[in-house]
PDB file of C-alpha atoms in Angstrom:
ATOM      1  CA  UNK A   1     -36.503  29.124  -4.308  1.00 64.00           C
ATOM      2  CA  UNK A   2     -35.054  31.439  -7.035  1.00 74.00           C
ATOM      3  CA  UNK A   3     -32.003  32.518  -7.525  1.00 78.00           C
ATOM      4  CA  UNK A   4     -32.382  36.159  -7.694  1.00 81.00           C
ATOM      5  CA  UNK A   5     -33.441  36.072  -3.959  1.00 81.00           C
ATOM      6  CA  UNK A   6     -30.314  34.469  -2.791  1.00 79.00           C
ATOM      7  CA  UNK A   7     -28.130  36.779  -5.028  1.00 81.00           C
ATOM      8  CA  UNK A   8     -29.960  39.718  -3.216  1.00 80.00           C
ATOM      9  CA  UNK A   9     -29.206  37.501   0.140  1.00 82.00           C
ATOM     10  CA  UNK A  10     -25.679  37.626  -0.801  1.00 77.00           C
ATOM     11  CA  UNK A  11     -25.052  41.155  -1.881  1.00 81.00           C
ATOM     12  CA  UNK A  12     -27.174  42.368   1.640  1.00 80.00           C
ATOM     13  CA  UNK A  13     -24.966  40.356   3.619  1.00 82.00           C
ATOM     14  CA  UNK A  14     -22.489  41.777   5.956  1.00 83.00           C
ATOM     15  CA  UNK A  15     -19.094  39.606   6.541  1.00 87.00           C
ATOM     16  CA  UNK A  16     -17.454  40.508   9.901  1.00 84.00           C
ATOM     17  CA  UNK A  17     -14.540  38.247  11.065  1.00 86.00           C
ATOM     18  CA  UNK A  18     -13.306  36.847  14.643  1.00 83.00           C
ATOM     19  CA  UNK A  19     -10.630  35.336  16.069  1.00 80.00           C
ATOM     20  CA  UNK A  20     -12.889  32.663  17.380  1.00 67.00           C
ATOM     21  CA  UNK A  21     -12.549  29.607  19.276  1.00 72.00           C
ATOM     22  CA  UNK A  22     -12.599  26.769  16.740  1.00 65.00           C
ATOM     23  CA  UNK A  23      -9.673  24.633  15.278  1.00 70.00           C
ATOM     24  CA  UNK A  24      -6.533  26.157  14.368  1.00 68.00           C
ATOM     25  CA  UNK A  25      -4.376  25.314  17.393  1.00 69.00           C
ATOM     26  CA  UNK A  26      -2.143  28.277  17.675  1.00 70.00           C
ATOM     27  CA  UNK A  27      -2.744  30.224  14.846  1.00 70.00           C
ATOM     28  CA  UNK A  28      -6.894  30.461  16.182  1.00 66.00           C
ATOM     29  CA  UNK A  29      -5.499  33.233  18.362  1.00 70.00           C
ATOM     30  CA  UNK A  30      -3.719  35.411  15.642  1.00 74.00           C
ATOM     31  CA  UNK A  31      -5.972  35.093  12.960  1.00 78.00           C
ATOM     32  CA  UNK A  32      -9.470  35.815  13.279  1.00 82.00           C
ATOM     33  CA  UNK A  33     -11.150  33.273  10.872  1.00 83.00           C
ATOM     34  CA  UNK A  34     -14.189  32.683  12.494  1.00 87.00           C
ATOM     35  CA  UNK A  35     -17.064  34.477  10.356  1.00 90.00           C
ATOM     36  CA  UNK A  36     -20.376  36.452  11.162  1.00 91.00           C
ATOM     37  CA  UNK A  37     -22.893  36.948   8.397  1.00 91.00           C
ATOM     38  CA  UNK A  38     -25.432  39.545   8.994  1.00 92.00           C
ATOM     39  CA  UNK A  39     -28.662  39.824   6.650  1.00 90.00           C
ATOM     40  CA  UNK A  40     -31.267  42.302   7.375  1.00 90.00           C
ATOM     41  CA  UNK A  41     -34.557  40.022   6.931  1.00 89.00           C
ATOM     42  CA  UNK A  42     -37.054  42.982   6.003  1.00 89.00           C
ATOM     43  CA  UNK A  43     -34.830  43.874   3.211  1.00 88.00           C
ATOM     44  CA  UNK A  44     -34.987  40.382   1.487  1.00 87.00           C
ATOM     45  CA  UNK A  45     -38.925  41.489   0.937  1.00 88.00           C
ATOM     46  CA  UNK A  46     -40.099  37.606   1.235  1.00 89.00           C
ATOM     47  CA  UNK A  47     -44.096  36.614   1.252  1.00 91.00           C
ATOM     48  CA  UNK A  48     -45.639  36.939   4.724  1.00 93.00           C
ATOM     49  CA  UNK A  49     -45.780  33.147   4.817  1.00 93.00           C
ATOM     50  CA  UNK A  50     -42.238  32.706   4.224  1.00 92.00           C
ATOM     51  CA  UNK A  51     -41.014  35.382   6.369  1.00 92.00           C
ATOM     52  CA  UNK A  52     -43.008  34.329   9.393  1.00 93.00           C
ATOM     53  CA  UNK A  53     -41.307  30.143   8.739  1.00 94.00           C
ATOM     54  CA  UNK A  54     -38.132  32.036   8.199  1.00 91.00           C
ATOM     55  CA  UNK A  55     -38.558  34.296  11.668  1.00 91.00           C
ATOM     56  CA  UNK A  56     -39.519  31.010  13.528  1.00 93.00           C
ATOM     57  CA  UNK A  57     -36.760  28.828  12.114  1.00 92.00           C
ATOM     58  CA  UNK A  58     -34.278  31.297  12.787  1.00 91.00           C
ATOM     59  CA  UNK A  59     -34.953  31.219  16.863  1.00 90.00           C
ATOM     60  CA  UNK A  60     -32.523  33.198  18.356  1.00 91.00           C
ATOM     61  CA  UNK A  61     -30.337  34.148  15.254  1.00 90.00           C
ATOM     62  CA  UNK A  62     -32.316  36.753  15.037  1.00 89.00           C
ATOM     63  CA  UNK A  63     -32.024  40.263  16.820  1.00 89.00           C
ATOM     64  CA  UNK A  64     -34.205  42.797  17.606  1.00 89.00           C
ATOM     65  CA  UNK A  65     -33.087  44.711  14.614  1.00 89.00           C
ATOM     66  CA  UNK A  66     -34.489  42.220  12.025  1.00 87.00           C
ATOM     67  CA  UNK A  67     -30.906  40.772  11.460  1.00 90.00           C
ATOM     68  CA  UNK A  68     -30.188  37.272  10.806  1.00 91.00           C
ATOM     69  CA  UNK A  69     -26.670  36.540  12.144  1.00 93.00           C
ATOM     70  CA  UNK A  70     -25.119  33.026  11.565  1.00 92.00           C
ATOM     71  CA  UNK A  71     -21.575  32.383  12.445  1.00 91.00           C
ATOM     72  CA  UNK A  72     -19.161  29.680  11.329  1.00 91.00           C
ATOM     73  CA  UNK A  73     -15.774  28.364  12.965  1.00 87.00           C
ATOM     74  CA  UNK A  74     -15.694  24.488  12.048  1.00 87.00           C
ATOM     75  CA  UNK A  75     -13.162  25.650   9.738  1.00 87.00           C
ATOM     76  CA  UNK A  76      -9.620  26.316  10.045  1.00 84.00           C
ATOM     77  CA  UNK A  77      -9.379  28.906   7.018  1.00 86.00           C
ATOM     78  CA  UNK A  78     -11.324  32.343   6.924  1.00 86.00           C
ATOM     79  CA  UNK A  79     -12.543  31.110   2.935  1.00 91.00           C
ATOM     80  CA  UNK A  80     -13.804  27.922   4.113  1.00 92.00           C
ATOM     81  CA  UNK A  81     -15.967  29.435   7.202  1.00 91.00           C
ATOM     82  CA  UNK A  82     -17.112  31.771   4.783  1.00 91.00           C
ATOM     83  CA  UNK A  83     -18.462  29.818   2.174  1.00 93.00           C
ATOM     84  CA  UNK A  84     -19.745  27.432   5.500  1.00 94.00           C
ATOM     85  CA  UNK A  85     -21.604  30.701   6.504  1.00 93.00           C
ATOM     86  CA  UNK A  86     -23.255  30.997   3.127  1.00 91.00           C
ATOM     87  CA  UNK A  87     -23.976  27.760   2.933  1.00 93.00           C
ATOM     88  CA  UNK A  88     -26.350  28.027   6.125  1.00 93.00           C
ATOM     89  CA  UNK A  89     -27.424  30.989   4.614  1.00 91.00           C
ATOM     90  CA  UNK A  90     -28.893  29.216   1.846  1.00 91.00           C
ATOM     91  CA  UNK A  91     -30.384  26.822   3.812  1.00 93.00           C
ATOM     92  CA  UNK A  92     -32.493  28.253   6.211  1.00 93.00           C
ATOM     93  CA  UNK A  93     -34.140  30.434   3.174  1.00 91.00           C
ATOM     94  CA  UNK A  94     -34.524  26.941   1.312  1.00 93.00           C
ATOM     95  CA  UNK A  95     -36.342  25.599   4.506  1.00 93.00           C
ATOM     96  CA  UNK A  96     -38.093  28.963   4.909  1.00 92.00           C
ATOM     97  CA  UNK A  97     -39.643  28.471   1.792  1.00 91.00           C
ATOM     98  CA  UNK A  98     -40.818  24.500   1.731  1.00 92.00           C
ATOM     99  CA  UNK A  99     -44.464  24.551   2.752  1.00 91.00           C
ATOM    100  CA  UNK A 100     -44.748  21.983   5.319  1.00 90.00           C
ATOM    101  CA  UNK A 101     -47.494  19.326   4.857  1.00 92.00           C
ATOM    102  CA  UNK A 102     -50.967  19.503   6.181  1.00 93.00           C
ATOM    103  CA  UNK A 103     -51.674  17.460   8.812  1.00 91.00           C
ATOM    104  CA  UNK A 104     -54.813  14.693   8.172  1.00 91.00           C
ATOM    105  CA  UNK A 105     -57.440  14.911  10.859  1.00 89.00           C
ATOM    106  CA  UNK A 106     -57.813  11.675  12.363  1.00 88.00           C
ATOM    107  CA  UNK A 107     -61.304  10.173  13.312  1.00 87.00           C
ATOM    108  CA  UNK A 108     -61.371   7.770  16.405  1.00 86.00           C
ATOM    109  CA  UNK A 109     -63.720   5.354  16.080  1.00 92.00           C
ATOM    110  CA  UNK A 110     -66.301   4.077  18.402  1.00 93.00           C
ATOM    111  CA  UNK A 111     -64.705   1.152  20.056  1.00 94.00           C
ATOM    112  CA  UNK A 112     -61.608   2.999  20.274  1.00 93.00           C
ATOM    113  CA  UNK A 113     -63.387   5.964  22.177  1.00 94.00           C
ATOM    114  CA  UNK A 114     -64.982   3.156  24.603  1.00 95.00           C
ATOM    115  CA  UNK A 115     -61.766   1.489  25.102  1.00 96.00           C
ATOM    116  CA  UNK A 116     -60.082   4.999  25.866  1.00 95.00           C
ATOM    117  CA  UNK A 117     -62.517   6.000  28.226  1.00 96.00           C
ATOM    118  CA  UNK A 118     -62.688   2.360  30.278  1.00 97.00           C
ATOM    119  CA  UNK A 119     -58.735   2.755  30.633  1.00 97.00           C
ATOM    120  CA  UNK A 120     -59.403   6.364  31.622  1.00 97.00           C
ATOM    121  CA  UNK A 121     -61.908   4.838  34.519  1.00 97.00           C
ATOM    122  CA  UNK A 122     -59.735   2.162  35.302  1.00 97.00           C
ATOM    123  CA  UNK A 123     -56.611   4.592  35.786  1.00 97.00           C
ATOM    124  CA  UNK A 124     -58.924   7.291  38.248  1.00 95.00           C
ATOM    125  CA  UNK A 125     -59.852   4.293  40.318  1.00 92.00           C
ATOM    126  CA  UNK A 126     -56.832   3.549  41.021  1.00 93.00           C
ATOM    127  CA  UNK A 127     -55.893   7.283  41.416  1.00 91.00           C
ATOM    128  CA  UNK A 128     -58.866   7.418  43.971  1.00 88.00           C
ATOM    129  CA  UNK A 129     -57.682   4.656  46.133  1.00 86.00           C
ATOM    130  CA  UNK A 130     -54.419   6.255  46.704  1.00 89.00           C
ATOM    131  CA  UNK A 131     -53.918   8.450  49.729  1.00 80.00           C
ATOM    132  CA  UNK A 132     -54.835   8.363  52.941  1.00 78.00           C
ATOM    133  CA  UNK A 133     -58.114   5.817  54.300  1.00 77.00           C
ATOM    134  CA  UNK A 134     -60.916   8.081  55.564  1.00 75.00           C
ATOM    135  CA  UNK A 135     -62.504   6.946  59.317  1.00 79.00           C
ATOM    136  CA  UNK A 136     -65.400   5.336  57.418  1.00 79.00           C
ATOM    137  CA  UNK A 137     -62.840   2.820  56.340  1.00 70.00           C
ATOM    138  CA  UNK A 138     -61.652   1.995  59.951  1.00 68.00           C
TER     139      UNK A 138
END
């Protein structure tokens, strides 16, 4: 991934801060460090393939509006939830844009079909015997 994309990544984002619920004992109720990054997706411009892994990777961090929102309170210090948020940031685009690996077809081969399909048998015979015994059986 280049760098110009996260530089544009950086200057689209919008910083909005909390007073949220993570460490700080005390002081987490008078000083809002908790952080909320906002990026608007579409105006990143990324490949179709990349924006689709990127829309599917970020699940529900995304709103209708196309914005990404990540938050970060592990931190007790606004600067260090920031650069946390950032961080995540970063990461999701870097995993956006690895190309994950094509899977191999496999090829069963004939006396692993015949075995499959024997067990198959075996396991609806038993299936079949289950139940209740029809008046034939009486």
């Amino acid at each position: 991934m280049d760098k110009d994309l996260l530089d544009r990544a950086h200057a689209l984002a919008d910083e909005s801060f909390l007073a949220g619920s993570g460490p700080g004992g005390q002081n987490a109720n008078k000083v809002a460090t908790e952080v909320q990054l906002r990026v608007n997706i579409y105006a990143l411009r990324l490949p179709p393939p990349v924006f689709a892994r990127l829309r599917t990777l970020a699940g529900s961090k995304l709103t209708s509006a196309g914005e990404l929102l990540i938050t970060a309170r592990e931190h007790r210090t606004q600067e260090a939830n920031r650069t946390l948020a950032r961080t995540k940031l970063e990461e999701l685009l870097e995993e956006a844009h690895r190309q994950p690996k094509r899977r191999a077809k496999t090829r069963l081969n004939r006396i692993g079909k015949t075995k499959r399909l024997k067990s198959k048998k075996a396991r609806g015979a038993v299936k079949a015997n289950r139940g209740k015994p029809s008046r034939s059986d009486w």
